[in-house]
Coordinates of C-alpha atoms and ligand atoms in Angstrom, one line a residue:
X1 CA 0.0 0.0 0.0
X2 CA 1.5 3.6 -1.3
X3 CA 1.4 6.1 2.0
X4 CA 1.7 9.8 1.1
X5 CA 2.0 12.3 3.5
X6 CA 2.7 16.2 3.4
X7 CA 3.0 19.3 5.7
X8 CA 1.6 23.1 4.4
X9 CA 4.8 24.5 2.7
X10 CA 5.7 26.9 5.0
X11 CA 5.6 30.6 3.9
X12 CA 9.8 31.9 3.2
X13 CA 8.7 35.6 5.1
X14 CA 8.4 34.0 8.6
X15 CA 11.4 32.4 10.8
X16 CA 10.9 28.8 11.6
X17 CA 9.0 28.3 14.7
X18 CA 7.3 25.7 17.4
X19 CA 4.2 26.1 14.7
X20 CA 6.3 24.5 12.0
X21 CA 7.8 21.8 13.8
X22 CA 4.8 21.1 15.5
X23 CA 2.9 20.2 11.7
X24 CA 6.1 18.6 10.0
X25 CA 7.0 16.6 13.5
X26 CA 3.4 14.6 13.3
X27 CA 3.6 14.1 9.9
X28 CA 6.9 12.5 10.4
X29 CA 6.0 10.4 13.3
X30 CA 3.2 8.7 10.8
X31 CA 5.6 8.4 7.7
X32 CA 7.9 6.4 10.0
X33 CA 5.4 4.8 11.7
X34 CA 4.3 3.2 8.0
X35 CA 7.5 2.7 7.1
X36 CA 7.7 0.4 10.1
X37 CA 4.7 -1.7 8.7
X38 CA 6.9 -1.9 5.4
X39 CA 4.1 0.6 3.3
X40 CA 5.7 2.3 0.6
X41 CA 6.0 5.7 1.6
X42 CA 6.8 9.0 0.5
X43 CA 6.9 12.3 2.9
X44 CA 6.9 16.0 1.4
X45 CA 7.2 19.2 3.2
X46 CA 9.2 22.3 1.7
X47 CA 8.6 26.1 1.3
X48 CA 5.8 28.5 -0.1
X49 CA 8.3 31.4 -2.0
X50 CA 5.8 33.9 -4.1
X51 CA 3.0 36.3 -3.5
X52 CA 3.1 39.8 -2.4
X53 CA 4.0 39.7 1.2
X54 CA 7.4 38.1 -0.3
X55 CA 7.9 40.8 -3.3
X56 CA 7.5 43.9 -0.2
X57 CA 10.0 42.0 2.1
X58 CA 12.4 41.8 -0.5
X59 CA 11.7 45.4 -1.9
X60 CA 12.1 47.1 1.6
X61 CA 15.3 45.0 2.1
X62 CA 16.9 46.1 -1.4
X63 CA 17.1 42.9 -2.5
X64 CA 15.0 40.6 -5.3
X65 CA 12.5 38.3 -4.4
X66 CA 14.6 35.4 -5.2
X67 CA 17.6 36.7 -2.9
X68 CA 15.2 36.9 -0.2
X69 CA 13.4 33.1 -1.1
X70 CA 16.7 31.8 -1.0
X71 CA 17.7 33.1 2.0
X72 CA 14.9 32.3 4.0
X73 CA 14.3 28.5 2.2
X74 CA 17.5 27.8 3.9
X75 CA 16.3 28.6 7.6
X76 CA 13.0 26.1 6.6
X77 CA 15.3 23.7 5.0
X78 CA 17.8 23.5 7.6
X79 CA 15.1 23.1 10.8
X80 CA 14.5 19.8 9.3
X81 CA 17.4 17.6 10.2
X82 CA 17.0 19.2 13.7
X83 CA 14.0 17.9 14.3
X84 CA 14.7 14.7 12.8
X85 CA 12.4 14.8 9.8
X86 CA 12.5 11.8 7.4
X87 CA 11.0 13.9 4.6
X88 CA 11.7 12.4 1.1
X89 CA 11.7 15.6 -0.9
X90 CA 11.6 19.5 0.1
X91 CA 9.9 21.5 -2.6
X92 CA 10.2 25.0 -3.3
X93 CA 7.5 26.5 -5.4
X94 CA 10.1 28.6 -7.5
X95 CA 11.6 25.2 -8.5
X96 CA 11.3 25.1 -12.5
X97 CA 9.5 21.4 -12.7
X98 CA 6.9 22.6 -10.3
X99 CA 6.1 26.0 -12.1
X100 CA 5.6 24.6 -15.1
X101 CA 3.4 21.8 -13.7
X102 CA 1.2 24.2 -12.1
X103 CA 0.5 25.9 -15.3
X104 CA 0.1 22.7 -16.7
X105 CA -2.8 21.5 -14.3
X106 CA -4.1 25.4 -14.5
X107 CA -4.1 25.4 -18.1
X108 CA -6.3 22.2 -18.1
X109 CA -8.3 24.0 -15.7
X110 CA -8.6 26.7 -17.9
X111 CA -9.4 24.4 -20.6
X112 CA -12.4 22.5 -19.4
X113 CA -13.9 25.6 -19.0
X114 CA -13.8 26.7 -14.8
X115 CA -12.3 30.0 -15.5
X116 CA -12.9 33.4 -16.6
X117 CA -12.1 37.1 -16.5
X118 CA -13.8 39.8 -14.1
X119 CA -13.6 42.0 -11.9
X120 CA -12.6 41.7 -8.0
X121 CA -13.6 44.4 -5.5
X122 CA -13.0 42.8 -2.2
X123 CA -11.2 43.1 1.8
X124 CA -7.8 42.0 1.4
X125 CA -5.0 41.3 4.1
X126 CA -1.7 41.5 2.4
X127 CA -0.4 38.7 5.2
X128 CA -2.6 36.3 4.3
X129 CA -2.0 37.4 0.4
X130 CA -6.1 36.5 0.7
X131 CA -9.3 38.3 0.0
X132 CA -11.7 37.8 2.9
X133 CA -15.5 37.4 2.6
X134 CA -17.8 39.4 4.6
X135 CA -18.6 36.7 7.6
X136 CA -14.9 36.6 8.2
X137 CA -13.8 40.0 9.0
X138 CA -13.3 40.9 12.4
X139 CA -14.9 44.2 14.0
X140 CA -12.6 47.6 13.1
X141 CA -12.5 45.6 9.7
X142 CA -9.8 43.6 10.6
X143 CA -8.0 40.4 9.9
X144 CA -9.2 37.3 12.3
X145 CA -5.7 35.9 12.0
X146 CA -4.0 38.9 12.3
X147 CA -5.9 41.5 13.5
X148 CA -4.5 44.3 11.0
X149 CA -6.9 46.4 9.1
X150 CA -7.4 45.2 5.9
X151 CA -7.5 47.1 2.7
X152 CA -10.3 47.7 -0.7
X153 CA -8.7 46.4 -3.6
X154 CA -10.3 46.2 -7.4
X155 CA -8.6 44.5 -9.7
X156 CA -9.4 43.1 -13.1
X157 CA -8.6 38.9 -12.1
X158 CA -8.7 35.4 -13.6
X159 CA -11.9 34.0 -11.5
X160 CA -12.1 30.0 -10.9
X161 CA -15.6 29.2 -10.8
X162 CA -15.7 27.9 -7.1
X163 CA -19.3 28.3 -6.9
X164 CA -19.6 25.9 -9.5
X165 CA -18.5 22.7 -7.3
X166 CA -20.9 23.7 -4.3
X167 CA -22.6 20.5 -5.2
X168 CA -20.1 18.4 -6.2
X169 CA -17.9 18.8 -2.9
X170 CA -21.2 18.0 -1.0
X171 CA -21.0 14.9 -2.3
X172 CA -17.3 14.2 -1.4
X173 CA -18.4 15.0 1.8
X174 CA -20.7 12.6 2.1
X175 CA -19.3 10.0 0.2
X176 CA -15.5 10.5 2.1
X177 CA -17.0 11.2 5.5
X178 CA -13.3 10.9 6.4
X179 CA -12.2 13.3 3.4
X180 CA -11.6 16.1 6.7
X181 CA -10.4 15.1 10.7
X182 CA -10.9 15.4 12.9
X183 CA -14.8 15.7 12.9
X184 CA -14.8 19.0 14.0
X185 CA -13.0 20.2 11.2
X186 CA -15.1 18.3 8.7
X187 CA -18.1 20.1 10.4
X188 CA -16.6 23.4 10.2
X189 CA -15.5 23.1 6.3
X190 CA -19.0 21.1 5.3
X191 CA -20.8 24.7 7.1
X192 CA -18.7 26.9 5.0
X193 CA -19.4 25.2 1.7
X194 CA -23.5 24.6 2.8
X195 CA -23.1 28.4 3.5
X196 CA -23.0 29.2 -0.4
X197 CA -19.4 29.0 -2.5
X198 CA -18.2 32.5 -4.3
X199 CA -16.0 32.7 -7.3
X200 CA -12.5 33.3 -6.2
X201 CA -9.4 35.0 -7.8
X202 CA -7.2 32.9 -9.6
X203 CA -4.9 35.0 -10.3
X204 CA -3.0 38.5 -9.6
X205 CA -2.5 40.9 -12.3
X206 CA -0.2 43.9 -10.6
X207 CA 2.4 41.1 -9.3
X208 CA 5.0 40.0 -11.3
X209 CA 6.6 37.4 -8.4
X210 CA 4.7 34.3 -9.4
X211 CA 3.9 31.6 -11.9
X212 CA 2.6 33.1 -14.8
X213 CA -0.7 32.3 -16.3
X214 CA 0.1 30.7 -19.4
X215 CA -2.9 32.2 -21.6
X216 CA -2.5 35.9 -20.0
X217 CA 1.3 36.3 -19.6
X218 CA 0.6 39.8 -17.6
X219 CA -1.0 37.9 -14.7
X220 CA 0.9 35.6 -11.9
X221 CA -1.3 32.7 -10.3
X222 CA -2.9 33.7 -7.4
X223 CA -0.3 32.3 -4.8
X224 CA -2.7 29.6 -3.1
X225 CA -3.1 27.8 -6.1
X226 CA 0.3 28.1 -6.9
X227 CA 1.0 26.6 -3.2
X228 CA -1.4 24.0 -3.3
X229 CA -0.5 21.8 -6.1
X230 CA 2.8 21.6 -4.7
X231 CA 1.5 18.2 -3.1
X232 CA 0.6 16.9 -6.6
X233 CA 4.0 18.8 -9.1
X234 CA 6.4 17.3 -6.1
X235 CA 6.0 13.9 -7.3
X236 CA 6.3 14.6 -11.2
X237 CA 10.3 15.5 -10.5
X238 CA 11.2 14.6 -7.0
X239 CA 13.2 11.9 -8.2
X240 CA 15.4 12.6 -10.9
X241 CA 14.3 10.5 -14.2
X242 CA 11.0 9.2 -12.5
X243 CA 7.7 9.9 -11.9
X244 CA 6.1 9.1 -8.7
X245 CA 2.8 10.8 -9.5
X246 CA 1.1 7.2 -10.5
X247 CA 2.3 5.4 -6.9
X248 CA 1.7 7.5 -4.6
X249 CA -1.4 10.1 -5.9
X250 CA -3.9 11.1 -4.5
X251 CA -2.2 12.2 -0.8
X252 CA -3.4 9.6 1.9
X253 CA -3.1 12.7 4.3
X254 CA -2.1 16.5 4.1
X255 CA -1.4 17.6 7.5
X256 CA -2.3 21.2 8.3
X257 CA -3.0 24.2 11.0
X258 CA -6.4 25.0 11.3
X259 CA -5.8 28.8 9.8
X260 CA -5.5 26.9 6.2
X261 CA -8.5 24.9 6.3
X262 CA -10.8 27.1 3.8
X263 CA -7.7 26.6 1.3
X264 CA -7.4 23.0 1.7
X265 CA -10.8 21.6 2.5
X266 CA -12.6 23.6 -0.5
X267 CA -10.4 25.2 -3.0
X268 CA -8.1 22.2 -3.1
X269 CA -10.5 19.7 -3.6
X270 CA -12.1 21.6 -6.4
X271 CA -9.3 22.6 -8.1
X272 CA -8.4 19.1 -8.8
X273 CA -12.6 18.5 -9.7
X274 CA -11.5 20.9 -12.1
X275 CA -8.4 19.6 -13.5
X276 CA -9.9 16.5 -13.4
X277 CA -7.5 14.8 -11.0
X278 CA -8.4 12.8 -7.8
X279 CA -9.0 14.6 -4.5
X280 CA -6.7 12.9 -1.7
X281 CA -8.1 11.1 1.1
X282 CA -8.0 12.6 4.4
X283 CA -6.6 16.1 5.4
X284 CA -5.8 16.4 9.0
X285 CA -6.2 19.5 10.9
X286 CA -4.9 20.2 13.8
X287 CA -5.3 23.4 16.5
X288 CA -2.9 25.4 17.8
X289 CA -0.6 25.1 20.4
X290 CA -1.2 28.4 22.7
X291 CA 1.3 29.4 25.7
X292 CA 0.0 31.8 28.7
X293 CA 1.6 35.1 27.9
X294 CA 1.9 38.0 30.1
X295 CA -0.9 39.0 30.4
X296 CA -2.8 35.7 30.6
X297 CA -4.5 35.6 27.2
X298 CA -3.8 32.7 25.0
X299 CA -2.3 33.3 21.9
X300 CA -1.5 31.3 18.7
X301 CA 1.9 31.0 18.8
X302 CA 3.7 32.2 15.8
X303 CA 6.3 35.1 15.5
X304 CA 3.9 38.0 14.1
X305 CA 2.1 37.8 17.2
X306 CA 5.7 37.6 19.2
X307 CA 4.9 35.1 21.0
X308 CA 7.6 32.7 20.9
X309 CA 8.4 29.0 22.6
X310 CA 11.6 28.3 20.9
X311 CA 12.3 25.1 19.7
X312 CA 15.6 25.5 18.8
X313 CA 16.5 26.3 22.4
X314 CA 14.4 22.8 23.5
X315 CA 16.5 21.0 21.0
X316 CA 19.7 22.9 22.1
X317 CA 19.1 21.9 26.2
X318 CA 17.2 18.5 25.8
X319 CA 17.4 17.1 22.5
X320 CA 14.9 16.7 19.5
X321 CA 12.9 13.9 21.0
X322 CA 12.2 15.8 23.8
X323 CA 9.9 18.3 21.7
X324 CA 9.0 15.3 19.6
X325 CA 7.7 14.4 22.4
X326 CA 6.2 17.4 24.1
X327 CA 5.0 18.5 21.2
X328 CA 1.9 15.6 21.8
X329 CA 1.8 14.7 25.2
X330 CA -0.1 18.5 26.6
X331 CA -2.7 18.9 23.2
X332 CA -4.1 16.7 21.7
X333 CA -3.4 16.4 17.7
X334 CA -6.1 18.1 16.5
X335 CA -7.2 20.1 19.5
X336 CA -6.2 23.3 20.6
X337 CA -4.3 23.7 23.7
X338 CA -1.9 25.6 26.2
X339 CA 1.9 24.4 26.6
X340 CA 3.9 26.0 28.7
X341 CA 7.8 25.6 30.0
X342 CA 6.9 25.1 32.8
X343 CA 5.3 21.7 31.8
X344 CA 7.5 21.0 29.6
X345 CA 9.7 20.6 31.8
X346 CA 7.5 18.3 34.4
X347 CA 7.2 16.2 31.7
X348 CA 10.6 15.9 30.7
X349 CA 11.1 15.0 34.1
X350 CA 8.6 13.0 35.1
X351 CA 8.2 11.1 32.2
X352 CA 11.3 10.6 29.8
X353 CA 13.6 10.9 32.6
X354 CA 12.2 9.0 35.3
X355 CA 9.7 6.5 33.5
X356 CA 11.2 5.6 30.2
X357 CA 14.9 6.2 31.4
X358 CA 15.1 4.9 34.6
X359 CA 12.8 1.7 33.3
X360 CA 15.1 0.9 30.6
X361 CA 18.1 1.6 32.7
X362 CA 16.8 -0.7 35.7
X363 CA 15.9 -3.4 33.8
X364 CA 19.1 -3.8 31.2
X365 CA 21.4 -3.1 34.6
X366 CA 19.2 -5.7 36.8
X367 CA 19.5 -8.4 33.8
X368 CA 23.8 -7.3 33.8
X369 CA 24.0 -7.6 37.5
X370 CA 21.5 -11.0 38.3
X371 CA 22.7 -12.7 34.8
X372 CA 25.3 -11.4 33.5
X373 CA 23.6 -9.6 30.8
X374 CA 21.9 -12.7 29.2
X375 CA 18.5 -12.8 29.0
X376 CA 16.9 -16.0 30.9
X377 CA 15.1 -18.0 28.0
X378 CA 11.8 -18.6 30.0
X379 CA 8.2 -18.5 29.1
X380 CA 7.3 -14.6 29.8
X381 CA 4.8 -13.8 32.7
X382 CA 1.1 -13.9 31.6
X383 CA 0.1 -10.7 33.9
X384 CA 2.7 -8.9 31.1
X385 CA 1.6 -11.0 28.4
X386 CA -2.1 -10.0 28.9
X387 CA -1.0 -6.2 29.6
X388 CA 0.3 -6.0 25.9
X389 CA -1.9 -8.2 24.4
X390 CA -3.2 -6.2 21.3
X391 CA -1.4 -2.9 22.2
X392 CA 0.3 -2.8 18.1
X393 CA -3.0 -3.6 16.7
X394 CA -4.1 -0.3 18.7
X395 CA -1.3 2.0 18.0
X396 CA -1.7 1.0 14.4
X397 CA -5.6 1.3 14.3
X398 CA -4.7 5.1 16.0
X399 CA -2.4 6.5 13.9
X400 CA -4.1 5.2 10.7
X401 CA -6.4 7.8 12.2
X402 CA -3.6 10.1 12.8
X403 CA -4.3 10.2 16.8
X404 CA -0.3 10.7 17.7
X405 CA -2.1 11.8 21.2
X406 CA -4.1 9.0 21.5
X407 CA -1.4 6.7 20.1
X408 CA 1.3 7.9 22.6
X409 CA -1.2 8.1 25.6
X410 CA -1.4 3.5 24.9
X411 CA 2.5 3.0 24.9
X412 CA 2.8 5.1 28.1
X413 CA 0.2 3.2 29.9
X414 CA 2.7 0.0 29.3
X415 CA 5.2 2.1 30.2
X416 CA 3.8 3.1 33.7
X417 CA 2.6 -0.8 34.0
X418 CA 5.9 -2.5 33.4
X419 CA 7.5 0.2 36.3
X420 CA 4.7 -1.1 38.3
X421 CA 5.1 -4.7 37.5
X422 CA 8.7 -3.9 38.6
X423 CA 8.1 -2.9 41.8
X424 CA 5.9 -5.5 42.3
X425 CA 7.9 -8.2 41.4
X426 CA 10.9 -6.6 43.4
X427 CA 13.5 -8.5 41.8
X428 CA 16.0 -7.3 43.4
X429 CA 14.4 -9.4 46.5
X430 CA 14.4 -12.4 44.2
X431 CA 18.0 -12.2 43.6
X432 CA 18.8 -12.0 47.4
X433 CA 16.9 -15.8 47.6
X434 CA 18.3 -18.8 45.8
X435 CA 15.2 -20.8 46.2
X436 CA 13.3 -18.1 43.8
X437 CA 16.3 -18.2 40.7
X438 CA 13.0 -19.2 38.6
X439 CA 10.7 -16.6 39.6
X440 CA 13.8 -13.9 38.9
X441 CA 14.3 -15.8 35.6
X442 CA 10.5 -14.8 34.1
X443 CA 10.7 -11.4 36.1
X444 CA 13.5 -10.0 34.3
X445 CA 12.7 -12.2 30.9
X446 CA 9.1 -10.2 30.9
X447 CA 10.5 -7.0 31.9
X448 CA 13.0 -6.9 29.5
X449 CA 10.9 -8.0 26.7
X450 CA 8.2 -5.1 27.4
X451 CA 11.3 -2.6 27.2
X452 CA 12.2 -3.9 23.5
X453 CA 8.3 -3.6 22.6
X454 CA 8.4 -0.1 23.9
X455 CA 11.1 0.4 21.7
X456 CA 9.4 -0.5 18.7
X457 CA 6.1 1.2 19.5
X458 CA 8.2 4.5 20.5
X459 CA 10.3 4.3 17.1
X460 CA 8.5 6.7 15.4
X461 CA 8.0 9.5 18.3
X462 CA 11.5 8.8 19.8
X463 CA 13.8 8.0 17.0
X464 CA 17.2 9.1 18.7
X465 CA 16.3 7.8 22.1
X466 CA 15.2 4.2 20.8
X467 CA 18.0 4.0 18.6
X468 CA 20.5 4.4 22.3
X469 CA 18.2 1.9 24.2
X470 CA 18.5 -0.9 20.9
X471 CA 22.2 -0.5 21.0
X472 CA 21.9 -1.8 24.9
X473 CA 19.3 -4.1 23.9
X474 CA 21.7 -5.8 20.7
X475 CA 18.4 -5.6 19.0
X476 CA 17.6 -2.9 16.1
X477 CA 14.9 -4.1 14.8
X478 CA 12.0 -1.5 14.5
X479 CA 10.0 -3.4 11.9
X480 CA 6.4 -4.1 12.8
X481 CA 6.7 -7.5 12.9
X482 CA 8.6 -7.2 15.6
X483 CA 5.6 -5.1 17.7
X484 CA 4.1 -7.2 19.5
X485 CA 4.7 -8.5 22.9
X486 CA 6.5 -12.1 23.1
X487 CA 7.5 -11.5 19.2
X488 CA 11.3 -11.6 19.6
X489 CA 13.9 -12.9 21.8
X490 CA 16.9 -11.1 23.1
X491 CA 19.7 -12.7 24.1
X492 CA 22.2 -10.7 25.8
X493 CA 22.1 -6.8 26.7
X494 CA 23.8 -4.5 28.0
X495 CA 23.2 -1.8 31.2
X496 CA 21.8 1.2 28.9
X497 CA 23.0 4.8 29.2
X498 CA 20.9 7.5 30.7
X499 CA 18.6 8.2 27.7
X500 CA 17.4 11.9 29.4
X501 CA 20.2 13.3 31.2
X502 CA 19.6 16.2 33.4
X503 CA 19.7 19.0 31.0
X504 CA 23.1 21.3 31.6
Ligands
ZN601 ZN1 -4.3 38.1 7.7

């Protein structure tokens, strides 16, 4: 089965931020997670480079638009080896293949007969590079996102005949009740397109930093559409001399914030109606990650609103799966919620450090000291074998669903109940009476087999971390077939290194 996953491109004007790792981080914990079940899988993320807001930076700065695009494509390019991101490609939408793709897939557009010329009078916020209808503008006749007054523009446009598809994106609705997740979100885009669909702009005809429109050189493409069929041009050249477009269209999942649902839940899917291409099959959409600021109102975080949790710092103190992890333990993917420092760094504590760590480095040391590091072959305890019984089928089942939270939430309940089984067991009690040699046998045996599962299970969320405790375990493998409770053997292992050391 072909998995394809994406992130939004992320828009060259802004500096990388929690916001961005927060999207490309759960999109990367489900390409590896289906990697582990041996699906073919390809993950895209990259950068969103035209529009205005792009052409004014780079005016007030002195330099050209491309300067700037390259500058900044670099910061975006570069956060995603810090945050371990297994991405397969990184587009940028002033790549050559993918302009003229997009002005191939207009152009058909154009050609079965969804576009046409008129005249746009409209609210416009030059930071969203979007016109906004009536029901979305905030009081003072400002932005909703950002809360700066927006401005009357007329221009003569290219229209796509949104309105058209009213009807026929009911009926994906209904017939993919899945198309949008989580329900909420589906709800929310399914009231917006009941609500009544108007003709948008397709494209700008004062801009010169953009694709062109092939049959009206003196417009660019308005930059959503531009943006948007990045998911579908990346596959036509992201491998030199091959064309992945036939295995892995249409997306199984395009991860998103919640700010870009109108683009993705409506124009997207019709713009492919249009073009005649298939719509993919879920987009996710998840909320916003908020942080307390001074004056107690939440915020979204993102660096317009200067309101900053810095990742790089996280990454600098306690390592990327630390915020790989944090970044889904507080919210719930999908849900808006508060995060704080101050959590974080209970949960860093309280959980990586003393759960998982001091679990895996108990059991490998107490399996060193009692045996000499070889693991007693004896049947495993059935109290463990009953805990874990079905916990891969559930992870699985979860994140086909993309519920990282949920997902997470099942491994750390066997995480918690193998500390407990630990205590209970005491085998450090056992090992003081020769009589009970048996009973320490299937105590460590079980224990240490529940750490390997773990392992597995925390592959994809924990990649760094896992990859230290296998090394103690002599065991790397991460495929799914090894999942499940009782699956493999170990042999001999080793005491493992602190996997969260106290942060300097
Ligand atoms: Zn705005």
């Amino acid at each position: 089965m072909s998995f394809y996953v994406t992130t939004p491109i992320y828009y060259v004007n802004a500096a990388p931020h929690l916001g961005h790792a927060y999207s490309t981080i759960g999109a990367d914990i489900l390409a590896r997670h289906m990697r582990q079940r041996g699906e073919d899988v390809f993950f895209l993320t990259g950068v969103d480079e035209h529009g205005e807001p792009v052409a004014l930076a780079a005016e007030k700065e002195g330099v050209t638009p491309q300067e700037l695009a390259d500058r900044n494509a670099a910061r975006f390019r570069d956060l995603m080896p810090l945050i371990n991101a297994s991405n397969d490609f990184f587009i940028r939408t002033t790549d050559a293949e993918h302009k003229a793709a997009v002005q191939d897939v207009l152009q058909r557009v154009h050609d079965n007969g969804h576009v046409y010329k008129g005249e746009y009078e409209g609210w416009y916020c030059p930071r969203c590079a979007d016109f906004k209808t009536e029901n979305e503008i905030e009081d003072g006749n400002r932005c909703p996102i950002h809360h700066i007054e927006l401005t009357r523009e007329k221009e003569e446009n290219w229209f796509f005949a949104l309105s058209a598809f009213q009807e026929r994106l009911e009926q994906l609705y209904a017939s993919q009740p899945d198309f949008v997740m989580p329900r909420h979100r589906y709800n929310e885009a399914l009231s917006f397109i009941r609500g009544g669909l108007q003709d948008v702009s397709l494209s700008r005809a004062n801009l010169t930093w953009g694709v062109t429109v092939p049959w009206d050189p003196g417009h660019v493409f308005y930059v959503w559409f531009d943006a948007l069929l990045n998911y579908y041009t990346a596959l036509s050249y992201a491998r030199p001399g091959e064309d992945l477009t036939e295995r892995f269209w249409p997306a199984t999942y395009h991860v998103i914030g919640k700010d870009i649902l109108k683009f993705h839940c409506v124009f997207w899917p019709a713009i492919l109606m249009a073009a005649g291409l298939p719509v993919p099959e879920h987009v996710f959409v998840h909320g916003y990650l908020l942080m307390q600021n001074a004056e107690g109102r939440e915020d979204k975080m993102s660096k317009s609103l200067g309101n900053v949790l810095d990742p790089f710092e996280i990454i600098e103190r306690f390592g990327t799966d630390a915020l790989r992890f944090y970044c889904f333990r507080d919210v719930s993917f999908g849900q808006d919620g508060v995060v704080s420092t101050a959590q974080f760094g209970q949960r860093y504590e309280a959980e990586l450090a003393n759960e998982l760590g001091n679990l895996a480095s108990r059991s490998t040391n107490m399996v060193a000291r009692y045996r000499d590091g070889v693991v007693p072959d004896v049947s495993l305890d059935p109290a463990l074998v009953e805990a874990f019984a079905g916990l891969e089928a559930d992870v699985a089942g979860l994140l086909d669903r993309a519920e990282i939270t949920q997902a997470l939430e099942a491994i750390w309940e066997r995480v918690r109940r193998l500390n407990a089984y630990v205590a209970e067991t005491a085998p450090w009690q056992l090992a003081k009476d020769p009589e009970r040699g048996e009973d320490l046998d299937r105590a460590l045996a079980s224990v240490i087999e529940g750490v390997r599962v773990l392992g597995v299970l925390l592959t994809p969320f924990l990649p760094e971390t896992v990859a230290k405790l296998q090394m103690a375990l002599g065991d790397a493998d991460s495929t799914w077939t090894a999942a499940g409770y009782g699956a493999r053997r170990l042999q001999r292992v080793e005491k493992a290194e602190p996997l969260f050391p106290r942060a300097a």
